[in-house]
Short mmCIF file of N, CA and C in Angstrom, two decimals:
data_model
loop_
_atom_site.label_atom_id
_atom_site.label_comp_id
_atom_site.label_asym_id
_atom_site.label_seq_id
_atom_site.Cartn_x
_atom_site.Cartn_y
_atom_site.Cartn_z
N PRO A 1 4.16 11.75 -7.12
CA PRO A 1 4.64 10.92 -6.01
C PRO A 1 3.63 9.84 -5.58
N GLU A 2 2.33 10.15 -5.69
CA GLU A 2 1.35 9.15 -5.27
C GLU A 2 1.38 7.92 -6.16
N TYR A 3 1.67 8.12 -7.45
CA TYR A 3 1.74 6.97 -8.35
C TYR A 3 2.97 6.12 -8.06
N GLU A 4 4.03 6.74 -7.60
CA GLU A 4 5.22 5.98 -7.21
C GLU A 4 4.92 5.12 -5.98
N ILE A 5 4.17 5.67 -5.04
CA ILE A 5 3.77 4.90 -3.86
C ILE A 5 2.90 3.71 -4.28
N ILE A 6 1.95 3.97 -5.15
CA ILE A 6 1.08 2.90 -5.64
C ILE A 6 1.90 1.81 -6.32
N ARG A 7 2.82 2.24 -7.17
CA ARG A 7 3.67 1.27 -7.89
C ARG A 7 4.46 0.41 -6.90
N GLN A 8 5.01 1.05 -5.88
CA GLN A 8 5.81 0.31 -4.89
C GLN A 8 4.95 -0.67 -4.08
N ILE A 9 3.74 -0.27 -3.75
CA ILE A 9 2.85 -1.16 -3.00
C ILE A 9 2.49 -2.38 -3.85
N ILE A 10 2.12 -2.14 -5.10
CA ILE A 10 1.78 -3.26 -5.99
C ILE A 10 2.97 -4.18 -6.18
N LEU A 11 4.14 -3.61 -6.41
CA LEU A 11 5.36 -4.40 -6.60
C LEU A 11 5.66 -5.25 -5.37
N ALA A 12 5.62 -4.63 -4.19
CA ALA A 12 5.91 -5.37 -2.95
C ALA A 12 4.88 -6.46 -2.72
N ARG A 13 3.63 -6.18 -2.99
CA ARG A 13 2.58 -7.18 -2.80
C ARG A 13 2.77 -8.35 -3.75
N ASN A 14 3.08 -8.04 -5.01
CA ASN A 14 3.29 -9.11 -5.99
C ASN A 14 4.54 -9.93 -5.69
N GLU A 15 5.61 -9.26 -5.25
CA GLU A 15 6.83 -9.98 -4.90
C GLU A 15 6.61 -10.94 -3.73
N SER A 16 5.66 -10.59 -2.87
CA SER A 16 5.32 -11.44 -1.73
C SER A 16 4.26 -12.48 -2.07
N ASN A 17 3.83 -12.51 -3.34
CA ASN A 17 2.77 -13.42 -3.78
C ASN A 17 1.54 -13.29 -2.88
N MET A 18 1.18 -12.05 -2.60
CA MET A 18 0.08 -11.76 -1.70
C MET A 18 -1.08 -11.17 -2.49
N THR A 19 -2.28 -11.61 -2.19
CA THR A 19 -3.45 -11.02 -2.82
C THR A 19 -3.81 -9.72 -2.10
N GLN A 20 -4.69 -8.96 -2.71
CA GLN A 20 -5.17 -7.75 -2.05
C GLN A 20 -5.86 -8.10 -0.75
N LYS A 21 -6.62 -9.18 -0.74
CA LYS A 21 -7.33 -9.61 0.45
C LYS A 21 -6.36 -9.97 1.56
N GLU A 22 -5.30 -10.68 1.22
CA GLU A 22 -4.31 -11.06 2.22
C GLU A 22 -3.61 -9.82 2.80
N LEU A 23 -3.27 -8.87 1.93
CA LEU A 23 -2.64 -7.65 2.40
C LEU A 23 -3.59 -6.89 3.32
N ALA A 24 -4.84 -6.80 2.93
CA ALA A 24 -5.83 -6.09 3.74
C ALA A 24 -5.95 -6.72 5.12
N GLU A 25 -5.99 -8.04 5.17
CA GLU A 25 -6.09 -8.73 6.45
C GLU A 25 -4.86 -8.47 7.31
N ARG A 26 -3.69 -8.52 6.71
CA ARG A 26 -2.44 -8.29 7.45
C ARG A 26 -2.32 -6.84 7.90
N ALA A 27 -2.87 -5.92 7.11
CA ALA A 27 -2.77 -4.50 7.42
C ALA A 27 -3.91 -4.02 8.31
N GLY A 28 -4.96 -4.82 8.41
CA GLY A 28 -6.10 -4.43 9.23
C GLY A 28 -6.95 -3.35 8.59
N ILE A 29 -7.02 -3.38 7.26
CA ILE A 29 -7.86 -2.43 6.53
C ILE A 29 -8.71 -3.20 5.53
N LYS A 30 -9.67 -2.54 4.93
CA LYS A 30 -10.58 -3.20 4.00
C LYS A 30 -9.89 -3.50 2.67
N GLN A 31 -10.25 -4.64 2.08
CA GLN A 31 -9.71 -5.02 0.78
C GLN A 31 -10.12 -4.00 -0.27
N SER A 32 -11.31 -3.44 -0.14
CA SER A 32 -11.76 -2.45 -1.11
C SER A 32 -10.86 -1.21 -1.11
N ASN A 33 -10.31 -0.87 0.06
CA ASN A 33 -9.38 0.27 0.11
C ASN A 33 -8.08 -0.03 -0.61
N ILE A 34 -7.60 -1.28 -0.49
CA ILE A 34 -6.40 -1.69 -1.22
C ILE A 34 -6.67 -1.61 -2.72
N SER A 35 -7.81 -2.11 -3.14
CA SER A 35 -8.18 -2.09 -4.55
C SER A 35 -8.27 -0.66 -5.08
N ARG A 36 -8.95 0.20 -4.34
CA ARG A 36 -9.08 1.60 -4.76
C ARG A 36 -7.73 2.30 -4.78
N LEU A 37 -6.88 2.00 -3.81
CA LEU A 37 -5.54 2.59 -3.78
C LEU A 37 -4.75 2.18 -5.01
N GLU A 38 -4.78 0.89 -5.34
CA GLU A 38 -4.02 0.39 -6.49
C GLU A 38 -4.56 0.92 -7.81
N ARG A 39 -5.84 1.27 -7.86
CA ARG A 39 -6.42 1.86 -9.07
C ARG A 39 -6.16 3.37 -9.13
N GLY A 40 -5.72 3.94 -8.02
CA GLY A 40 -5.46 5.38 -7.99
C GLY A 40 -6.68 6.21 -7.68
N THR A 41 -7.73 5.59 -7.12
CA THR A 41 -8.96 6.32 -6.81
C THR A 41 -9.13 6.53 -5.31
N TYR A 42 -8.12 6.24 -4.53
CA TYR A 42 -8.18 6.38 -3.08
C TYR A 42 -6.91 7.06 -2.61
N ASN A 43 -7.07 8.10 -1.82
CA ASN A 43 -5.94 8.83 -1.28
C ASN A 43 -5.77 8.40 0.17
N PRO A 44 -4.84 7.48 0.44
CA PRO A 44 -4.72 6.93 1.79
C PRO A 44 -4.13 7.93 2.77
N SER A 45 -4.51 7.78 4.02
CA SER A 45 -3.93 8.60 5.08
C SER A 45 -2.55 8.05 5.42
N LEU A 46 -1.81 8.84 6.16
CA LEU A 46 -0.50 8.38 6.63
C LEU A 46 -0.67 7.13 7.49
N SER A 47 -1.71 7.11 8.29
CA SER A 47 -2.00 5.95 9.13
C SER A 47 -2.22 4.70 8.28
N SER A 48 -2.97 4.83 7.20
CA SER A 48 -3.21 3.69 6.30
C SER A 48 -1.92 3.23 5.64
N LEU A 49 -1.09 4.16 5.22
CA LEU A 49 0.19 3.79 4.61
C LEU A 49 1.08 3.05 5.60
N LYS A 50 1.06 3.46 6.86
CA LYS A 50 1.83 2.76 7.89
C LYS A 50 1.33 1.33 8.04
N LYS A 51 0.02 1.15 8.06
CA LYS A 51 -0.57 -0.18 8.19
C LYS A 51 -0.22 -1.06 6.99
N ILE A 52 -0.27 -0.47 5.80
CA ILE A 52 0.07 -1.22 4.58
C ILE A 52 1.54 -1.62 4.61
N ALA A 53 2.40 -0.71 5.01
CA ALA A 53 3.83 -1.03 5.11
C ALA A 53 4.04 -2.19 6.08
N LYS A 54 3.38 -2.13 7.22
CA LYS A 54 3.51 -3.20 8.21
C LYS A 54 2.99 -4.51 7.63
N GLY A 55 1.87 -4.47 6.92
CA GLY A 55 1.31 -5.66 6.29
C GLY A 55 2.23 -6.27 5.24
N LEU A 56 3.06 -5.42 4.64
CA LEU A 56 4.03 -5.88 3.64
C LEU A 56 5.39 -6.22 4.25
N ASP A 57 5.51 -6.09 5.57
CA ASP A 57 6.79 -6.27 6.27
C ASP A 57 7.84 -5.30 5.74
N LYS A 58 7.41 -4.07 5.51
CA LYS A 58 8.29 -3.01 5.00
C LYS A 58 8.29 -1.84 5.97
N GLU A 59 9.24 -0.94 5.79
CA GLU A 59 9.29 0.30 6.53
C GLU A 59 8.78 1.41 5.63
N LEU A 60 8.05 2.35 6.19
CA LEU A 60 7.57 3.50 5.44
C LEU A 60 8.52 4.66 5.67
N HIS A 61 9.04 5.25 4.59
CA HIS A 61 9.91 6.42 4.67
C HIS A 61 9.29 7.52 3.80
N ILE A 62 9.14 8.68 4.37
CA ILE A 62 8.63 9.84 3.63
C ILE A 62 9.67 10.93 3.73
N GLU A 63 9.96 11.57 2.62
CA GLU A 63 11.00 12.60 2.66
C GLU A 63 10.68 13.73 1.69
N PHE A 64 11.25 14.87 1.96
CA PHE A 64 11.16 16.01 1.07
C PHE A 64 12.51 16.13 0.35
N ARG A 65 12.46 16.46 -0.93
CA ARG A 65 13.70 16.61 -1.69
C ARG A 65 13.69 17.95 -2.37
#
């Protein structure tokens, strides 16, 4: 599931023609955290995922199946 989240973040960022730096500024987090997240070496908190979603103008939905 974490790789699906990563894939969706990268896709949304690219569709918005946004750099990692721009996303970090909009989300209020460090660019290095965006980079580490996209490489799969950072396990973001729920709070960070909410900030990233807001920076992407998206809604965050988490569900159990």
